[in-house]
Coordinates of C-alpha atoms in Angstrom, one line a residue:
Chain A
M14 CA 0.0 0.0 0.0
D15 CA 1.2 3.5 -0.8
T16 CA 2.4 5.6 2.1
I17 CA 0.5 8.8 2.8
I18 CA 2.7 11.9 3.0
D19 CA 1.3 14.8 4.9
F20 CA 2.5 18.2 3.8
G21 CA 0.2 19.9 6.2
F22 CA -2.1 21.3 3.6
V23 CA -2.1 18.4 1.2
K24 CA -1.9 14.6 1.5
V25 CA -0.5 12.6 -1.4
T26 CA 0.6 9.1 -1.9
A27 CA 4.2 8.2 -2.0
A28 CA 3.9 7.1 -5.6
S29 CA 3.1 10.7 -6.6
E30 CA 5.4 12.3 -4.0
T31 CA 8.1 13.3 -6.5
A32 CA 5.6 14.9 -8.8
S33 CA 4.0 16.7 -5.9
E34 CA 7.4 18.0 -4.8
V35 CA 8.0 19.3 -8.3
C36 CA 4.6 21.1 -8.0
L37 CA 5.6 22.6 -4.6
V38 CA 8.9 23.8 -6.1
E39 CA 7.2 25.3 -9.2
A40 CA 4.7 27.1 -7.0
A41 CA 7.4 28.4 -4.6
R42 CA 9.3 29.7 -7.6
R43 CA 6.3 31.7 -8.5
G44 CA 6.3 33.2 -5.0
D45 CA 3.7 31.0 -3.4
R46 CA 4.7 31.1 0.3
S47 CA 2.5 28.2 1.4
A48 CA 4.3 26.0 -1.1
F49 CA 7.6 26.9 0.4
D50 CA 6.0 26.0 3.8
G51 CA 5.4 22.5 2.4
L52 CA 9.1 22.2 1.3
Y53 CA 10.2 23.5 4.8
R54 CA 8.0 20.9 6.5
K55 CA 9.5 18.1 4.4
Y56 CA 13.2 19.2 4.6
A57 CA 13.6 21.1 7.9
R58 CA 14.8 18.0 9.7
M59 CA 17.3 17.2 7.0
V60 CA 18.7 20.7 7.2
H61 CA 18.7 20.7 11.0
G62 CA 20.4 17.3 11.2
M63 CA 23.1 18.2 8.6
L64 CA 23.9 21.4 10.6
L65 CA 23.9 19.5 13.9
A66 CA 26.6 17.2 12.4
R67 CA 28.7 20.2 11.5
A68 CA 28.2 23.2 13.9
P69 CA 27.8 23.8 17.6
A70 CA 24.3 22.9 18.8
S71 CA 23.7 26.4 20.2
E72 CA 24.2 27.9 16.7
V73 CA 22.2 25.5 14.7
D74 CA 18.7 27.1 15.2
D75 CA 19.9 30.3 13.6
L76 CA 21.7 28.5 10.8
V77 CA 18.5 26.5 9.9
Q78 CA 16.7 29.8 9.5
D79 CA 19.6 31.2 7.4
V80 CA 19.6 28.1 5.1
F81 CA 15.8 28.3 4.4
L82 CA 15.8 32.1 3.9
S83 CA 18.7 31.7 1.4
A84 CA 16.8 28.9 -0.4
Y85 CA 13.6 30.9 -0.4
R86 CA 15.4 33.9 -2.0
R87 CA 17.3 31.8 -4.5
I88 CA 14.7 29.2 -5.5
R89 CA 14.2 30.8 -8.9
T90 CA 17.8 29.9 -9.7
L91 CA 17.2 26.2 -9.2
R92 CA 17.3 24.7 -12.7
E93 CA 15.6 21.4 -12.0
A94 CA 12.5 21.4 -9.8
G95 CA 13.0 17.7 -9.1
A96 CA 16.5 18.3 -7.6
F97 CA 15.3 20.5 -4.7
G98 CA 16.6 18.2 -1.9
G99 CA 20.1 17.9 -3.3
W100 CA 20.2 21.6 -3.9
L101 CA 19.1 22.4 -0.4
A102 CA 21.6 20.0 1.0
M103 CA 24.3 21.8 -0.9
I104 CA 23.2 25.2 0.5
T105 CA 23.2 23.6 4.0
R106 CA 26.8 22.3 3.6
H107 CA 28.0 25.7 2.3
R108 CA 26.3 27.5 5.2
A109 CA 28.1 25.2 7.7
Y110 CA 31.3 25.8 5.9
D111 CA 30.8 29.6 5.9
Y112 CA 30.0 29.4 9.6
H113 CA 33.4 27.8 10.4
R114 CA 35.2 30.2 8.1
Q115 CA 33.7 33.1 10.0
Y116 CA 34.0 31.3 13.2
R117 CA 33.3 33.3 16.2
E118 CA 33.6 32.1 19.8
V119 CA 30.3 31.3 21.3
V120 CA 29.8 32.8 24.8
E121 CA 27.1 31.2 26.8
L122 CA 24.9 33.6 28.8
P123 CA 24.7 33.0 32.5
D124 CA 21.6 31.1 33.6
D125 CA 19.5 32.8 36.3
R126 CA 17.9 29.6 37.5
S127 CA 19.2 27.8 40.6
P128 CA 21.7 25.0 39.9
E129 CA 19.2 22.4 41.3
A130 CA 16.4 23.7 38.9
V131 CA 18.8 23.7 36.0
A132 CA 19.9 20.1 36.8
A133 CA 16.3 18.9 37.1
Q134 CA 15.0 20.5 34.0
D135 CA 18.0 20.1 31.7
A136 CA 19.1 16.6 32.6
P137 CA 17.4 14.9 29.6
L138 CA 18.7 17.5 27.3
A139 CA 22.2 17.4 28.8
E140 CA 22.3 13.6 28.3
A141 CA 21.3 14.1 24.7
R142 CA 24.0 16.7 24.2
Q143 CA 26.6 14.4 25.8
V144 CA 25.7 11.6 23.3
L145 CA 25.7 14.1 20.5
A146 CA 29.1 15.3 21.4
I147 CA 30.4 11.7 21.1
L148 CA 28.6 11.3 17.8
Q149 CA 30.2 14.5 16.5
T150 CA 33.7 13.0 16.9
L151 CA 32.9 10.4 14.2
P152 CA 34.0 10.9 10.6
Q153 CA 31.8 13.4 8.7
A154 CA 30.0 11.0 6.5
Y155 CA 29.0 8.7 9.4
R156 CA 28.2 11.6 11.7
E157 CA 25.7 13.3 9.2
T158 CA 23.9 10.0 8.4
L159 CA 23.6 9.0 12.0
V160 CA 22.3 12.4 13.2
L161 CA 19.6 12.2 10.5
R162 CA 18.7 8.7 11.6
L163 CA 18.9 9.0 15.4
V164 CA 18.2 12.6 16.1
E165 CA 15.8 13.5 13.2
G166 CA 14.2 10.1 13.0
L167 CA 14.5 9.7 9.2
T168 CA 14.9 6.2 7.8
G169 CA 17.7 5.2 5.6
P170 CA 15.6 5.4 2.4
E171 CA 14.4 8.9 3.4
I172 CA 17.9 10.1 4.1
A173 CA 19.0 8.9 0.6
E174 CA 16.0 10.5 -1.1
Q175 CA 16.4 13.8 0.7
T176 CA 20.1 14.3 0.6
G177 CA 20.7 12.8 -2.9
L178 CA 23.1 10.2 -1.5
T179 CA 22.7 6.7 -2.9
P180 CA 20.9 4.2 -0.7
A181 CA 23.9 2.0 -0.7
S182 CA 26.1 4.8 0.7
V183 CA 23.6 5.6 3.4
R184 CA 23.4 2.0 4.4
V185 CA 27.1 1.6 4.7
N186 CA 27.4 4.9 6.6
L187 CA 24.7 3.8 9.0
H188 CA 26.2 0.4 9.5
R189 CA 29.9 1.5 10.0
G190 CA 28.8 4.7 11.9
M191 CA 26.8 2.7 14.4
K192 CA 29.7 0.3 14.9
L193 CA 32.1 3.2 15.7
L194 CA 29.5 4.9 17.9
R195 CA 29.0 1.7 19.9
E196 CA 32.7 1.4 20.4
K197 CA 33.0 5.0 21.6
L198 CA 30.0 4.7 23.9
E199 CA 31.4 1.4 25.4
R200 CA 34.8 3.1 26.0
R201 CA 33.1 6.0 27.7
E202 CA 31.1 3.7 30.0
A203 CA 34.3 1.7 30.8
H204 CA 36.0 5.0 31.9
A205 CA 32.9 6.2 33.9
Chain B
M2 CA 19.8 -8.5 7.8
P3 CA 21.1 -7.6 11.2
D4 CA 21.1 -3.8 10.5
D5 CA 17.6 -3.7 9.1
Y6 CA 16.4 -1.8 12.2
V7 CA 18.9 1.0 11.9
W8 CA 18.3 1.1 8.1
D9 CA 14.6 1.6 8.0
G10 CA 13.1 0.6 11.4
S11 CA 12.0 -2.8 10.2
G12 CA 13.1 -6.1 11.6
E13 CA 13.9 -6.8 15.2
P14 CA 14.5 -3.6 17.2
D15 CA 18.1 -3.1 18.3
P16 CA 17.9 -2.1 22.0
E17 CA 21.0 0.1 21.7
V18 CA 19.6 2.0 18.6
E19 CA 16.3 2.4 20.4
R20 CA 18.0 3.8 23.4
L21 CA 20.0 6.3 21.3
E22 CA 16.8 7.3 19.3
K23 CA 15.1 8.1 22.6
I24 CA 17.9 10.1 24.0
L25 CA 18.9 12.0 20.8
G26 CA 15.3 12.4 19.7
R27 CA 15.1 15.2 22.3
L28 CA 17.1 17.3 20.0
R29 CA 14.8 16.8 17.0
W30 CA 13.7 19.8 15.0
E31 CA 10.0 20.4 15.6
R32 CA 9.6 24.1 14.8
P33 CA 6.9 25.3 12.5
A34 CA 7.8 27.3 9.3
P35 CA 8.5 30.9 9.9
R36 CA 6.6 33.6 7.9
W37 CA 8.5 34.0 4.7
P38 CA 9.0 37.6 3.5
A39 CA 7.1 38.8 0.5
R40 CA 9.2 38.8 -2.6
V41 CA 10.4 42.2 -4.0
I42 CA 10.1 42.3 -7.7
R43 CA 13.0 44.3 -9.2
F44 CA 12.2 45.8 -12.5
P45 CA 15.0 45.7 -15.0
R46 CA 17.0 48.7 -16.1
P47 CA 15.8 50.4 -19.3
V48 CA 18.3 48.7 -21.6
L49 CA 17.7 45.3 -20.1
A50 CA 14.0 45.9 -20.3
I51 CA 14.2 46.7 -24.1
A52 CA 16.4 43.6 -24.7
A53 CA 14.0 41.5 -22.6
G54 CA 11.0 42.8 -24.5
V55 CA 12.6 42.0 -27.9
A56 CA 13.5 38.5 -26.7
M57 CA 10.0 37.9 -25.2
T58 CA 8.3 39.1 -28.4
A59 CA 10.5 36.8 -30.5
A60 CA 9.8 33.9 -28.1
A61 CA 6.1 34.6 -28.2
A62 CA 6.1 34.7 -32.0
W63 CA 7.9 31.4 -32.1
V64 CA 5.5 29.8 -29.7
L65 CA 2.4 31.1 -31.5
T66 CA 3.6 30.2 -35.0
R67 CA 5.0 26.8 -34.0
P68 CA 3.0 24.0 -35.7
A69 CA 0.2 22.8 -33.4
Q70 CA 0.5 19.4 -31.8
N71 CA -2.9 17.9 -32.9
T72 CA -2.9 14.7 -31.0
W73 CA -2.2 13.6 -27.4
Q74 CA -0.9 10.3 -26.4
V75 CA -3.3 7.9 -24.6
A76 CA -2.3 4.9 -22.5
R77 CA -4.7 2.2 -21.4
L78 CA -4.6 1.7 -17.6
Q79 CA -7.4 -0.9 -17.3
G80 CA -10.1 -2.5 -19.5
A81 CA -10.6 -1.2 -23.1
P82 CA -11.2 2.6 -23.4
V83 CA -12.6 3.7 -26.7
I84 CA -11.2 6.5 -28.9
G85 CA -13.9 7.5 -31.4
E86 CA -15.1 4.0 -32.3
Q87 CA -11.8 2.2 -31.8
R88 CA -11.1 0.1 -28.7
L89 CA -7.7 0.9 -27.2
R90 CA -5.5 -2.1 -26.7
G91 CA -2.3 -0.5 -25.5
A92 CA -1.4 3.0 -26.4
G93 CA -3.0 5.3 -28.9
R94 CA -3.5 9.0 -29.8
L95 CA -6.5 11.3 -29.3
A96 CA -6.9 13.9 -32.0
V97 CA -8.6 17.3 -31.7
G98 CA -12.3 16.8 -32.0
E99 CA -12.2 13.1 -31.0
W100 CA -14.0 11.6 -28.0
L101 CA -12.4 9.3 -25.5
Q102 CA -14.8 7.1 -23.5
T103 CA -14.3 4.7 -20.6
D104 CA -16.9 2.2 -19.4
A105 CA -17.4 0.8 -16.0
G106 CA -14.3 -1.4 -16.3
S107 CA -11.8 0.8 -18.1
R108 CA -9.4 3.6 -17.2
A109 CA -6.9 5.5 -19.2
Q110 CA -4.1 8.1 -18.9
L111 CA -3.9 11.0 -21.3
Q112 CA -0.6 12.9 -21.9
V113 CA -1.4 16.6 -22.0
G114 CA 1.1 17.6 -24.7
Q115 CA 4.3 18.1 -22.8
I116 CA 2.9 19.8 -19.7
G117 CA 1.3 17.0 -17.7
H118 CA -1.1 14.2 -17.7
V119 CA -4.7 13.4 -16.9
E120 CA -6.0 10.1 -15.5
I121 CA -9.4 9.1 -16.7
E122 CA -11.7 7.1 -14.4
P123 CA -14.4 4.6 -15.4
N124 CA -17.6 5.9 -17.0
T125 CA -16.1 9.0 -18.3
L126 CA -16.7 10.8 -21.6
L127 CA -14.4 13.6 -22.8
R128 CA -13.3 15.3 -26.0
L129 CA -10.0 17.0 -27.0
V130 CA -11.0 20.5 -27.9
E131 CA -7.6 22.2 -28.5
A132 CA -4.1 21.0 -28.5
R133 CA -2.1 24.1 -29.0
W134 CA 1.0 25.1 -27.1
T135 CA -0.9 28.0 -25.6
N136 CA -4.2 26.3 -25.2
H137 CA -4.5 22.7 -23.9
R138 CA -8.2 22.2 -23.7
L139 CA -10.5 19.3 -22.9
A140 CA -14.3 19.1 -22.6
L141 CA -15.4 16.7 -19.8
K142 CA -19.0 15.7 -20.5
R143 CA -19.4 13.3 -17.7
G144 CA -17.2 11.2 -15.4
E145 CA -14.1 11.9 -13.4
I146 CA -10.5 12.9 -14.1
H147 CA -7.4 13.6 -12.1
A148 CA -5.2 16.3 -13.6
R149 CA -1.5 16.9 -12.8
I150 CA 0.0 19.8 -14.7
Y151 CA 3.6 21.1 -14.6
A152 CA 3.3 24.3 -16.5
P153 CA 2.8 28.0 -16.1
P154 CA -0.8 29.0 -15.2
R155 CA -3.6 29.3 -17.8
L156 CA -2.3 26.8 -20.3
F157 CA -4.6 23.9 -19.4
F158 CA -8.4 24.1 -19.4
V159 CA -11.2 21.6 -18.8
E160 CA -14.7 22.7 -19.9
T161 CA -17.6 21.1 -18.1
P162 CA -21.3 21.7 -18.9
S163 CA -21.4 24.2 -16.0
A164 CA -18.0 25.9 -15.7
T165 CA -14.4 25.8 -17.0
A166 CA -11.6 24.7 -14.8
V167 CA -8.5 26.8 -15.5
D168 CA -5.3 25.4 -14.2
L169 CA -3.1 27.8 -12.2
G170 CA -0.7 24.9 -11.2
C171 CA -1.0 22.0 -10.6
A172 CA -3.1 19.0 -9.4
Y173 CA -6.8 18.5 -9.0
D174 CA -9.7 16.1 -9.4
L175 CA -12.8 17.0 -11.3
K176 CA -16.1 15.0 -11.5
V177 CA -19.1 15.7 -13.7
D178 CA -22.5 14.0 -13.1
E179 CA -25.2 13.1 -15.6
A180 CA -27.0 16.4 -15.0
G181 CA -23.9 18.4 -15.8
A182 CA -23.1 19.5 -12.3
S183 CA -19.5 19.2 -11.3
M184 CA -17.3 18.9 -8.2
L185 CA -13.7 20.2 -8.2
R186 CA -11.2 19.2 -5.5
V187 CA -7.8 20.7 -5.6
T188 CA -5.0 18.6 -4.2
H189 CA -2.2 20.9 -5.0
G190 CA -1.7 24.5 -6.2
F191 CA -4.6 26.5 -7.4
V192 CA -7.5 26.2 -9.9
S193 CA -9.8 28.9 -11.1
F194 CA -13.4 27.7 -11.8
E195 CA -15.0 30.2 -14.3
W196 CA -18.4 30.6 -16.0
G197 CA -20.1 33.7 -17.4
G198 CA -17.9 36.2 -15.6
R199 CA -18.2 34.4 -12.3
E200 CA -15.0 33.1 -10.9
S201 CA -14.0 30.9 -7.9
L202 CA -10.4 30.5 -6.9
V203 CA -9.9 27.1 -5.3
P204 CA -6.6 26.4 -3.4
A205 CA -5.2 23.1 -2.4
G206 CA -7.4 21.4 0.2
A207 CA -10.5 23.2 -1.0
A208 CA -13.4 22.2 -3.2
C209 CA -16.0 23.9 -5.4
V210 CA -19.3 22.7 -6.8
T211 CA -20.9 24.0 -10.0
R212 CA -24.5 23.7 -11.3
P213 CA -25.6 24.2 -14.9
G214 CA -27.0 27.7 -15.5
V215 CA -25.5 29.0 -12.3
G216 CA -21.8 28.4 -12.6
P217 CA -19.3 27.8 -9.8
G218 CA -20.4 28.0 -6.2
T219 CA -18.4 29.4 -3.4
P220 CA -15.2 27.5 -2.7
Y221 CA -14.7 26.0 0.7
Y222 CA -12.1 24.0 2.6
Q223 CA -13.1 20.4 2.7
D224 CA -12.6 20.2 6.5
A225 CA -15.2 22.9 7.1
S226 CA -18.1 21.9 9.3
G227 CA -21.0 20.1 7.7
E228 CA -23.4 22.9 8.7
F229 CA -21.1 25.4 7.0
R230 CA -20.9 23.4 3.8
E231 CA -24.7 22.8 3.7
A232 CA -25.5 26.4 4.3
L233 CA -23.1 27.4 1.6
A234 CA -24.7 25.0 -0.9
R235 CA -28.2 26.4 -0.1
L236 CA -26.9 30.0 -0.5
D237 CA -25.3 29.2 -3.8
F238 CA -27.9 27.1 -5.5
D239 CA -31.2 26.9 -3.5
N240 CA -32.2 30.5 -3.0
G241 CA -30.7 30.6 0.5
G242 CA -30.6 33.9 2.3
E243 CA -30.4 35.3 5.8
P244 CA -30.6 32.0 7.8
E245 CA -27.9 30.4 5.7
L246 CA -25.6 33.4 5.9
G247 CA -26.1 33.4 9.7
V248 CA -24.9 29.8 9.8
I249 CA -21.9 30.5 7.6
L250 CA -20.8 33.4 9.8
R251 CA -21.3 31.4 13.0
E252 CA -19.5 28.3 11.7
S253 CA -16.6 29.9 9.9
R254 CA -13.1 29.4 11.1
R255 CA -9.9 31.3 10.3
R256 CA -9.2 29.4 7.1
D257 CA -12.9 29.8 6.0
V258 CA -12.1 33.4 5.1
L259 CA -11.5 31.8 1.7
S260 CA -15.3 31.3 1.4
L261 CA -16.2 34.6 3.1
W262 CA -13.9 36.5 0.8
H263 CA -15.7 35.0 -2.2
L264 CA -19.1 35.8 -0.7
L265 CA -18.2 39.5 -0.6
G266 CA -18.8 39.7 -4.3
R267 CA -22.0 37.6 -4.3
T268 CA -24.0 39.3 -1.6
G269 CA -25.7 42.7 -1.0
A270 CA -24.1 45.7 0.7
N271 CA -25.6 44.9 4.2
D272 CA -24.4 41.3 4.1
R273 CA -21.0 42.5 2.9
G274 CA -20.7 44.5 6.1
R275 CA -21.5 41.5 8.2
L276 CA -19.0 39.4 6.2
F277 CA -16.3 42.0 6.7
D278 CA -17.0 42.1 10.5
R279 CA -16.7 38.4 10.8
M280 CA -13.5 38.3 8.7
A281 CA -12.0 41.1 10.8
G282 CA -12.7 38.8 13.8
L283 CA -10.8 35.9 12.2
V284 CA -7.8 37.5 10.5
E285 CA -5.8 40.7 10.8
I286 CA -7.0 43.5 8.6
P287 CA -4.1 44.7 6.6
D288 CA -3.2 48.4 6.2
G289 CA -5.2 49.9 3.4
V290 CA -8.2 47.7 3.8
T291 CA -11.2 49.4 5.2
R292 CA -14.8 48.4 5.9
E293 CA -16.2 51.0 3.5
A294 CA -13.9 50.0 0.7
V295 CA -14.8 46.4 1.1
V296 CA -18.5 47.0 1.2
A297 CA -18.1 49.2 -1.9
L298 CA -16.3 46.2 -3.6
D299 CA -13.2 48.3 -4.3
K300 CA -11.2 45.9 -6.5
E301 CA -7.8 47.1 -5.5
V302 CA -8.6 46.7 -1.8
L303 CA -10.1 43.2 -2.3
R304 CA -7.0 42.2 -4.2
L305 CA -4.8 43.6 -1.5
W306 CA -6.7 41.7 1.2
W307 CA -6.7 38.5 -0.9
E308 CA -2.9 38.7 -1.1
E309 CA -2.5 39.3 2.6
L310 CA -4.7 36.3 3.4
G311 CA -1.7 34.3 2.2
L312 CA -3.8 31.8 0.3
E313 CA -1.5 32.4 -2.6
E314 CA 0.4 35.2 -4.3
S315 CA -2.0 36.5 -6.9
G316 CA 0.5 38.7 -8.7
W317 CA 2.0 35.9 -10.8
W318 CA -1.2 34.9 -12.5
R319 CA -3.6 37.8 -12.4

């Protein structure tokens, strides 16, 4: 049975997903903001995950906005409407690269809450950031694919479809990346 | 495969992967789309404008003088559709003026020149009216089609006995019954339903009904309440009046301003004032839009409000 894809304002079957995305891109090119919303809904996790694999977590929210604004302004320059995912992935990688080129030291603002309140409220998030920090030490290809899979919840076929990577590459990256990540997590637990 | 779970979530769950999904999923991106800025249209400098004008004229002349493509390709999807009097076994072509018919057990797909395709459901009768580069036109006498068009607006038209569907890009379903009434459901983009100077703009997720002799009714979102839709149908086609308008105003939600906006041009001045008041309670009134101007049906003000509603950007097709 075909999967139902929900763009928020339109539901289509997976069989016609590619055609629908072409429609969304064509409409967005003409200035239809709701169509660009549809593209955002589909690709926001990919962009967030790719940036999370490349930039400090505290900077990623702003970078996601930058990437989509840039894509929104430049969508008329996209030659092939069907190539939106790969094009957006390229913009994302360039934005992460630019970020590191113009790297500025990030200064964390002091937290007004009591240390106990911070610990209680932020513990789950802190745990997630600790694991992410370990994940970020993996080689780039494994890191990106694993963030998309484990953080953003995309499946391997979805990662391939959205980023333009081949399914075989994604599968290898997931398999080898998980192996390396397990080893690193075991080492951390052994030292704890 | 041992890594099936990490690949696509199938197979036996890997406890370690599940644990990591749970921990790392807390960082998942869940934010809604921001409001995108309106596009600024930059007009070209005079020299560029002249050059662009010459190029566009030449391109238009080439398009208009290009030999017309007089047939469209048809593929059988199921059963044995009929073109003219010929049963279609595999693929065939539909010529301008010819009829294509499906019975209860047949379906077909029609290639719309080079700009899209139409799937034809059982018990459908349609004719190819025009097959020019600037005018791709079908007449749907009865039955149901699903159109998907990848082209600039106003290149693909479907005439029905009670209105013409004008594609503004790019996917919709259209059904015509034996009495000539039709139902349009837009699944993506926008469609304009037109008849005798009456026009309904139907965005994705919305529908519109037509009746012979009346033309298109008021478009509505398909998730509107039953009471809202029934009142709208009575107002459009069954001499509905004050009670129906009362129900519509009471039942309308924010997105139903689509219907209320259309009703502005189809009601009297007093009712327009009530519609304005209800719309003002549902959406923000943009600068430049006043109650007086709306009640007076000031076209520029209505256009401005339509654009600010964000249902689409009308500049590119109007």
